[in-house]
Structure formats: C-alpha cells, structure tokens
mmCIF file of C-alpha atoms in Angstrom:
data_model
loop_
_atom_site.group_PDB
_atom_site.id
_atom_site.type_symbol
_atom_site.label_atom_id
_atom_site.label_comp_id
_atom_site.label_asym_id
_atom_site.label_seq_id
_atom_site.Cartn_x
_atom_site.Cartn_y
_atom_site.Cartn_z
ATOM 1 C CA UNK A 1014 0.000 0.000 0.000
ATOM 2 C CA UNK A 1015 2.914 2.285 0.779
ATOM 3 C CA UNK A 1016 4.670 1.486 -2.544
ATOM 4 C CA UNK A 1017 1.406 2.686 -4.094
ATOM 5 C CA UNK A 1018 0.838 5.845 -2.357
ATOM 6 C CA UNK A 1019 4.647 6.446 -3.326
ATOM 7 C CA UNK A 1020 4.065 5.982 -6.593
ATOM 8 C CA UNK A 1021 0.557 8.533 -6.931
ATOM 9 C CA UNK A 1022 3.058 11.064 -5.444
ATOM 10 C CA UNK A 1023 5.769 10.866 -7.222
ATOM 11 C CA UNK A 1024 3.194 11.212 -10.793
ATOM 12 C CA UNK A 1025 1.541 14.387 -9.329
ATOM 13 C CA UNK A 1026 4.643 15.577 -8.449
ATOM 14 C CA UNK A 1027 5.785 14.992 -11.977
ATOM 15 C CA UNK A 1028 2.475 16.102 -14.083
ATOM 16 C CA UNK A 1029 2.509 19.730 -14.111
ATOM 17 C CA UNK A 1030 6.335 19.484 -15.082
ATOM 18 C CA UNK A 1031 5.320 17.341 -18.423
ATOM 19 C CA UNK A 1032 2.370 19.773 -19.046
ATOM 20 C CA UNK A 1033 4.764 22.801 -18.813
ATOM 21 C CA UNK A 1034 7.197 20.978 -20.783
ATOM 22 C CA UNK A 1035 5.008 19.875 -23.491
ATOM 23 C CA UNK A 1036 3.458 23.143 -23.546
ATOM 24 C CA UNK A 1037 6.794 25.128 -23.758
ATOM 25 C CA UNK A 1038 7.635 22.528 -26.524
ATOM 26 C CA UNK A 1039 4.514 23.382 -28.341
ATOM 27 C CA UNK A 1040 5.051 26.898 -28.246
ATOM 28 C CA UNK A 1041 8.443 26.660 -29.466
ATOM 29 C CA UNK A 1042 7.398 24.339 -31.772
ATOM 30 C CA UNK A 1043 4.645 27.177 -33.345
ATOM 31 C CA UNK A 1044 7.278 30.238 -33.534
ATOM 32 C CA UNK A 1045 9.232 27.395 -35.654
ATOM 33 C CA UNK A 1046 6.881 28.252 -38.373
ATOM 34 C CA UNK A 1047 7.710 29.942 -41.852
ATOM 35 C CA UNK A 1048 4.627 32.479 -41.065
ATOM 36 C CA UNK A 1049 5.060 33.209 -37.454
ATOM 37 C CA UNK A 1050 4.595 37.378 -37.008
ATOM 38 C CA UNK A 1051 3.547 37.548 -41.150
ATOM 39 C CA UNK A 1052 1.516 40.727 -41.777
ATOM 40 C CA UNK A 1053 -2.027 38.776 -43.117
ATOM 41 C CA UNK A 1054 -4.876 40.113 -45.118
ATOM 42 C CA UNK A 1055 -8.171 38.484 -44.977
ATOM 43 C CA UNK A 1056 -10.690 38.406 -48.220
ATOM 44 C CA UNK A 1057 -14.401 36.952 -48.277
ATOM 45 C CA UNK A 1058 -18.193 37.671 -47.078
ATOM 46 C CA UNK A 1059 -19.326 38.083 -43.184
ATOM 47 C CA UNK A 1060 -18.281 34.893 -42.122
ATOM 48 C CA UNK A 1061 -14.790 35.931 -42.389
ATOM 49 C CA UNK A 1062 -15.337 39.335 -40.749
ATOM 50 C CA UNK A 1063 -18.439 39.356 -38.109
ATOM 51 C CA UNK A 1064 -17.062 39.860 -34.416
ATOM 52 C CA UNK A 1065 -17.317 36.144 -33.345
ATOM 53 C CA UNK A 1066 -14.859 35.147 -36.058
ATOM 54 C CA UNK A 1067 -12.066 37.019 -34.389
ATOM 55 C CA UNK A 1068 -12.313 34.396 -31.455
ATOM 56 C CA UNK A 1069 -10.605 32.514 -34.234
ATOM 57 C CA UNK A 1070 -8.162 35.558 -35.807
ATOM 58 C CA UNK A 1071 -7.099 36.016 -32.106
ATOM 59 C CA UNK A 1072 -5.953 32.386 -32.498
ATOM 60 C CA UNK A 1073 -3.619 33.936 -34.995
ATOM 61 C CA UNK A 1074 -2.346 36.927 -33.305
ATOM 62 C CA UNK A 1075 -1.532 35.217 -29.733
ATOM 63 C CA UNK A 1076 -0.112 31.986 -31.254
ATOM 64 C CA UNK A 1077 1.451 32.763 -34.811
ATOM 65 C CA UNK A 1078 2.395 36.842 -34.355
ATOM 66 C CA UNK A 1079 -0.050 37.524 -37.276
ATOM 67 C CA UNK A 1080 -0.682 41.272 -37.560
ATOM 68 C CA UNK A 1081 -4.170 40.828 -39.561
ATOM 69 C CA UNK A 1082 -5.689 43.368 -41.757
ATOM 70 C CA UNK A 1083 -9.565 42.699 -42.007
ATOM 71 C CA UNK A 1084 -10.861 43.514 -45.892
ATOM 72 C CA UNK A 1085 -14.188 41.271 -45.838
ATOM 73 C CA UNK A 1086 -17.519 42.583 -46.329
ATOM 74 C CA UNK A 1087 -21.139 41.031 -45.732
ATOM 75 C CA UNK A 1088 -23.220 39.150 -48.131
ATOM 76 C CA UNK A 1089 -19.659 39.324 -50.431
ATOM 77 C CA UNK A 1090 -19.061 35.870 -52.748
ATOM 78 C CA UNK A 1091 -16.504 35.440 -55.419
ATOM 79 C CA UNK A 1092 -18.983 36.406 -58.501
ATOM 80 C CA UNK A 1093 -18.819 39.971 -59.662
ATOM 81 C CA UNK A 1094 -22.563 39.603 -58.991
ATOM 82 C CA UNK A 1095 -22.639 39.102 -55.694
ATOM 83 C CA UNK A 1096 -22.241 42.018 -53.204
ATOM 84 C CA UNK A 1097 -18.899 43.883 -52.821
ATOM 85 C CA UNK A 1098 -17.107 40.596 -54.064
ATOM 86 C CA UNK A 1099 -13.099 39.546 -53.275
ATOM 87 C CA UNK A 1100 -12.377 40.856 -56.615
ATOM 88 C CA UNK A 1101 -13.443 44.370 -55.258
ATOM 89 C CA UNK A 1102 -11.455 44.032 -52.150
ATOM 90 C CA UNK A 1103 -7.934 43.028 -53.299
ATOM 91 C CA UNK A 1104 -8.291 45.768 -55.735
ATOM 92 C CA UNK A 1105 -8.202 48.066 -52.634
ATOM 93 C CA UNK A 1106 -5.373 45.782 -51.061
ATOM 94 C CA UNK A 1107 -2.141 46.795 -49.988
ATOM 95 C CA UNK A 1108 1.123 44.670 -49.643
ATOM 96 C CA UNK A 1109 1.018 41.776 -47.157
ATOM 97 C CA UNK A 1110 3.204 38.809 -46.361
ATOM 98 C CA UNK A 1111 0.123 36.634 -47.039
ATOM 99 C CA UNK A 1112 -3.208 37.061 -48.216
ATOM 100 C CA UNK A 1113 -6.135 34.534 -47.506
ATOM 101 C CA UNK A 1114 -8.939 34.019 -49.461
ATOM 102 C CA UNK A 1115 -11.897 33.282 -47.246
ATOM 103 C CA UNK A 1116 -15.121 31.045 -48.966
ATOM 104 C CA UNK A 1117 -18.334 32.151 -47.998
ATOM 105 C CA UNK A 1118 -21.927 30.516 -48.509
ATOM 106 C CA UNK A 1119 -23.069 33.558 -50.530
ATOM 107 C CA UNK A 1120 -22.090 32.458 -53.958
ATOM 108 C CA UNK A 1121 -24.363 29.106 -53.201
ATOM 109 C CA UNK A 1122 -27.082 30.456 -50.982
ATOM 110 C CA UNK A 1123 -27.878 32.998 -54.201
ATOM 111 C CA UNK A 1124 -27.821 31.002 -56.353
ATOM 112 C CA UNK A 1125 -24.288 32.022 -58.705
ATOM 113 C CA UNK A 1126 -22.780 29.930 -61.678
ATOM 114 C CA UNK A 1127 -20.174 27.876 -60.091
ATOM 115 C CA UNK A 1128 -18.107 27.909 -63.576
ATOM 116 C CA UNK A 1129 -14.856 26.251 -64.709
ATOM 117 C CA UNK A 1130 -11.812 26.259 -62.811
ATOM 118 C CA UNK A 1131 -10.273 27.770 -65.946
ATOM 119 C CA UNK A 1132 -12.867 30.887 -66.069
ATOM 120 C CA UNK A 1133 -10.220 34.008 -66.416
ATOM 121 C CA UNK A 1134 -7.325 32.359 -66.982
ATOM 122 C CA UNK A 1135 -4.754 32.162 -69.988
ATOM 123 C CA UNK A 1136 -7.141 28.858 -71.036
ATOM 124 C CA UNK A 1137 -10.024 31.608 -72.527
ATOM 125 C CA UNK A 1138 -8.111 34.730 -72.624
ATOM 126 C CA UNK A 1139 -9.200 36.111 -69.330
ATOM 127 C CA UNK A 1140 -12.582 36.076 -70.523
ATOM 128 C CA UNK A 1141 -14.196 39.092 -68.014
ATOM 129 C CA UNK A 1142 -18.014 37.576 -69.211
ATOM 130 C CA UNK A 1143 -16.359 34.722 -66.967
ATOM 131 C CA UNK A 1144 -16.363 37.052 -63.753
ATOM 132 C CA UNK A 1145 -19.935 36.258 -62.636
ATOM 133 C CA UNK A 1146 -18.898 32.934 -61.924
ATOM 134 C CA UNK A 1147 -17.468 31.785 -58.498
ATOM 135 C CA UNK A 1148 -14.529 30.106 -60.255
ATOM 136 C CA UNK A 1149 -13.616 33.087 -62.671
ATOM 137 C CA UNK A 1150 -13.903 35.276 -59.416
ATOM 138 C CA UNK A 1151 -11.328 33.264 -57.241
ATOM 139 C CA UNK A 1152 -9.315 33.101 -60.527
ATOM 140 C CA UNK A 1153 -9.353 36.828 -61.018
ATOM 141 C CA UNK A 1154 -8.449 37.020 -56.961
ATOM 142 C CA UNK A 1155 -5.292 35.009 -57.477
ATOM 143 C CA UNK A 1156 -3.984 37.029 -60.715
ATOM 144 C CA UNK A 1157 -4.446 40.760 -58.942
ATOM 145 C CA UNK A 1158 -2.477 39.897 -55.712
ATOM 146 C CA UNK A 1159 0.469 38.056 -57.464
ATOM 147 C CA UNK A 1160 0.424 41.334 -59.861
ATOM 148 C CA UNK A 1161 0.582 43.710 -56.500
ATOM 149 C CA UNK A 1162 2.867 41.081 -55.095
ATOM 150 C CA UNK A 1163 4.694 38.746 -56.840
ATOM 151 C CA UNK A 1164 6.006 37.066 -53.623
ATOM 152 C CA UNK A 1165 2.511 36.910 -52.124
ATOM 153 C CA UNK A 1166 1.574 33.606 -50.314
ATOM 154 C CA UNK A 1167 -1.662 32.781 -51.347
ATOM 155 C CA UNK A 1168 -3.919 30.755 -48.687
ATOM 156 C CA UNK A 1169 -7.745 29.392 -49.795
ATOM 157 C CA UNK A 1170 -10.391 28.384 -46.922
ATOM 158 C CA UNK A 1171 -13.176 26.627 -48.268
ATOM 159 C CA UNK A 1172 -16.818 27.529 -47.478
ATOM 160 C CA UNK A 1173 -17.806 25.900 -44.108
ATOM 161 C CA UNK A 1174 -21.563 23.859 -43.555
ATOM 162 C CA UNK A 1175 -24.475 25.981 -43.499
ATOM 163 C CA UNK A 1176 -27.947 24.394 -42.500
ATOM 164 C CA UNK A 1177 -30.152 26.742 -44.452
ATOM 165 C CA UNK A 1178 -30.775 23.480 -46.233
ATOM 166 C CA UNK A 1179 -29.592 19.794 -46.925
ATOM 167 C CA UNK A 1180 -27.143 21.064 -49.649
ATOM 168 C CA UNK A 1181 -25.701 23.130 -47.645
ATOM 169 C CA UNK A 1182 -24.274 20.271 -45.501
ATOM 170 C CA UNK A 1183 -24.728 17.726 -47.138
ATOM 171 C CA UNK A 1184 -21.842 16.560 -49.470
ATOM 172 C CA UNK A 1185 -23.642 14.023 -51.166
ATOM 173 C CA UNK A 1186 -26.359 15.828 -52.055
ATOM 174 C CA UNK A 1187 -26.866 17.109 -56.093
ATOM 175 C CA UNK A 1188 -25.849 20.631 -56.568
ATOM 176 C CA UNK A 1189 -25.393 21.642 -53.152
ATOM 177 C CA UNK A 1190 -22.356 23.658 -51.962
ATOM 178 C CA UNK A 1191 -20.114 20.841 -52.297
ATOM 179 C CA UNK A 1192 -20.049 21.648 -55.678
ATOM 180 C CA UNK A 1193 -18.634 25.044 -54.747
ATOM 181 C CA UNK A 1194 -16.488 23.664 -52.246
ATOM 182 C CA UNK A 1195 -14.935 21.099 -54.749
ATOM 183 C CA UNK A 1196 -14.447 23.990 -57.143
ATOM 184 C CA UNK A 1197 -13.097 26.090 -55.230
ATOM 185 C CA UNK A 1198 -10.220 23.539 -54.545
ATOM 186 C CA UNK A 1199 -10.000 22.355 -58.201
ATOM 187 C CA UNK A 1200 -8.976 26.396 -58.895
ATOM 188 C CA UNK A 1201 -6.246 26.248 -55.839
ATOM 189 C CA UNK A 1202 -4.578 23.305 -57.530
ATOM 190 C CA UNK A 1203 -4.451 24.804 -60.465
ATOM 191 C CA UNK A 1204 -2.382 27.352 -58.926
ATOM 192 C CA UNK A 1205 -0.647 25.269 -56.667
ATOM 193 C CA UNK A 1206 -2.080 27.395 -53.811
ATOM 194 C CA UNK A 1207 -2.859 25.532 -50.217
ATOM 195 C CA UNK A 1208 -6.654 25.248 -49.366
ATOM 196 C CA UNK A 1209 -8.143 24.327 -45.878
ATOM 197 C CA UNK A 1210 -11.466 22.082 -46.834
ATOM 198 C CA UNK A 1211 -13.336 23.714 -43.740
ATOM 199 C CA UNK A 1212 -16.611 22.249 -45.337
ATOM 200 C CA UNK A 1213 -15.054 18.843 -44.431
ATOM 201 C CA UNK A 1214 -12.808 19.378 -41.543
ATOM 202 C CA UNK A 1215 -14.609 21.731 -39.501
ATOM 203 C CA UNK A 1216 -16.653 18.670 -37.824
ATOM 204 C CA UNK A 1217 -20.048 20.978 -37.374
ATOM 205 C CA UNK A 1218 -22.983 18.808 -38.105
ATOM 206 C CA UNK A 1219 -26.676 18.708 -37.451
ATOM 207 C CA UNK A 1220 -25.995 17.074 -33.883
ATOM 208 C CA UNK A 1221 -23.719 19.989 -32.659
ATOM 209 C CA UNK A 1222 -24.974 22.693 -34.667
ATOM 210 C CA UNK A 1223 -27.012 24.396 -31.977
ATOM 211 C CA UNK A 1224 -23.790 24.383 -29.873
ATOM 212 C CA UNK A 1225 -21.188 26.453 -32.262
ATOM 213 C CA UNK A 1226 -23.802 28.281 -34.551
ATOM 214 C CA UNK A 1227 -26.090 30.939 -33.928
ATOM 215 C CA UNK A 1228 -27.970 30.876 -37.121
ATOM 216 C CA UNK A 1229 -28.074 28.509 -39.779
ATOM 217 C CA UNK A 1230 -25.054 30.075 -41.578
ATOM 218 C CA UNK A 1231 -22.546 31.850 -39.162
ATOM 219 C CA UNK A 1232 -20.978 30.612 -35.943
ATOM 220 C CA UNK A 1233 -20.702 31.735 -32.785
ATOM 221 C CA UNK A 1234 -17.735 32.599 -30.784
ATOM 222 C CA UNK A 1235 -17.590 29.134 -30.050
ATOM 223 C CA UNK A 1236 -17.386 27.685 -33.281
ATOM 224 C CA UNK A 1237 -15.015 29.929 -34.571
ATOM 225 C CA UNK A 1238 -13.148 29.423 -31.159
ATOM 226 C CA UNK A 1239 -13.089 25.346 -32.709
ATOM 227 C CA UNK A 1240 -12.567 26.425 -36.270
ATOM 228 C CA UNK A 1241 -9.941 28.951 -35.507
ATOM 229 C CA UNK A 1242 -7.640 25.616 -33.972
ATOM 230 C CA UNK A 1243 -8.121 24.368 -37.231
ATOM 231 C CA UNK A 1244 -6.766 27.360 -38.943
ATOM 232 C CA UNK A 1245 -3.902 28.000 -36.469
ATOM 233 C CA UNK A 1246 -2.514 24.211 -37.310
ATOM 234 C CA UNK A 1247 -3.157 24.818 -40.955
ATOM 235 C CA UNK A 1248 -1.139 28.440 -40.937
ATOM 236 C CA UNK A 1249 1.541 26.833 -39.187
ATOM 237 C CA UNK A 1250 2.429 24.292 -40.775
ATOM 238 C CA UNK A 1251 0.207 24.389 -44.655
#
C-alpha cells in the first residue's frame, strides 16, 4: 500500500512538469513556423469578418504573431454579382506577407454559376463575361495579388456547412455547396495554392450545430473558437 501511495506522489509531483514541458515545446514548436509574425490580409463575405470570427483571428495573433488586416464585407461571394465581391477588395489591397482568401456561402445560398476552374485564366483569354462565376472570381483574386505582389503567399479556406438546407451540408447531395467547395479547390490546384477544406474538416454537423452556430449560416464565438484551432494548425504548418 505504501509502494502505491509512493508511486501517486511521485506522478503528481511529476504532471505539471510534463504539461509545462510539453506546452513550452509546443510553443516553441509554433514560432518554428515559416509564417510566425507575417503581416495577413483576410478576403471573403461576413463569415470571415463578423465579431465572433475574431475568437478565431485572435488564435492567430496570440499563437502565430499575425498582424491581420480585415478587408471582408457582408453578403460578399466570389462572382462579380454578388455584393462587394473579393475581386473588389484586393483591388483596394495593400502589400502583405500573405493574403487569404476566405469562402463564404453567398455564392451558393444565391444562387451564382459555379463555372470552370479555368474561367479568367490564360485557357479563354481572361474572358471578363467569366467574372460572374465563383470560379472566374477566385481566378481573377489570385492574378491581382500576385500582380501587387509577386512574392505573395496565397492561402484558400473553403466555405464551411451551413444548414439553411440539406445542400448546404450535405456533401452528397446534387448541386449543393459541395459543388462550390470542390471547385473552389480544383482552382487552388491549379495554382498550386494551399486550401483548408473547412466544409469537411470543420466537424459541425446537425448534432452539434445548436452548440457552435447561432444561425443557420454563421458561428458563434464558439465555433469559430473550434474552427480557428483548425486554422492555427493549418497556418503553421500548410
């Protein structure tokens, strides 16, 4: 019996040393990365700007040094016909170390042409007819920053689940925003630009939706609290 009260005390006497040492290791570990303290704009709808998203972008500040420079706007999606669009806001960009493209649901939820993921490229001339599309308007994203930077790091984050409706979630299900989703990464490749599928990792799903989102489409400081992990491991290490 004595052995074994020996032993219990000698592990809690040890524990909080391997935490702090794992922890300290971690930390390390994250200022190891190629983008720790990058400057960082941020492109997309209200999903990538409301004020529970920065319980994610705080993620990035406090663990990777980011210095983040907000250009989303609400109801925005990649088609020149939806809202003040990405292509709008990189046209107003600056210089930055890296510049991520953030998917919103608003190029599905209204309805836009998904496209090609060769709309406005060198494949049709830079066809501008091709802007209304989602895929011409993540195309024409990627061509303006590398021509205000030509050492830009490019990130992509997919669209995340909505439950406005089954397609929305649902990847399986005809025409529904996996379609976007898998276009969106189809343009990335062809780019050779890294994407975080958000719509498939995020893990939100019609049992815990009620717990990280406070409408059908956006999170709540929760969520993004649980998406902005996701992100943090992703800008560390792409």
């Amino acid at each position: 019996m004595r052995k074994h009260i020996n032993y219990w005390a000698v592990l809690l006497f040890l524990l909080p040393g391997c935490i702090f040492a794992q922890s300290s290791m971690d930390a390390a570990a994250i200022k190891a990365s190629p983008n720790y303290g990058k400057s960082v704009a941020v492109f997309g709808g209200s999903v990538s700007v409301i004020p529970p998203s920065d319980s994610a972008k705080v993620q990035w500040e406090r663990q990777l040094g980011m210095k983040i420079t907000n250009y989303g706007v609400p109801g925005a999606g990649f088609s020149s016909l939806q809202g003040k669009s990405p292509q709008q806001q990189v046209d107003e960009a600056g210089v930055f170390d890296i510049y991520i493209l953030w998917a919103s649901t608003n190029d599905y939820t209204n309805k836009r042409a998904v496209g090609t993921y060769t709309d406005y490229t060198e494949f049709d001339n830079y066809d501008q007819t091709k802007l209304t599309t989602q895929a011409g308007g993540i195309n024409y994203c990627i061509k303006k920053i590398y021509e205000l930077n030509p050492r830009a790091t490019i990130y992509f984050f997919t669209s995340s689940k909505a439950f406005n409706d089954r397609g929305a979630y649902d990847p399986f299900y005809p025409k529904g925003m996996a379609e976007h989703v898998n276009m969106q990464k189809k343009v990335c490749e062809l780019h050779g630009i890294p994407y975080l599928d958000q719509f498939t990792l995020g893990g939100y799903n019609v049992y815990n939706k009620d717990l990280y989102y406070h409408d059908p489409i956006h999170m709540n400081a929760l969520g993004y609290k649980k998406l902005g992990e996701l992100q943090v491991a992703f800008l560390a290490f792409p």
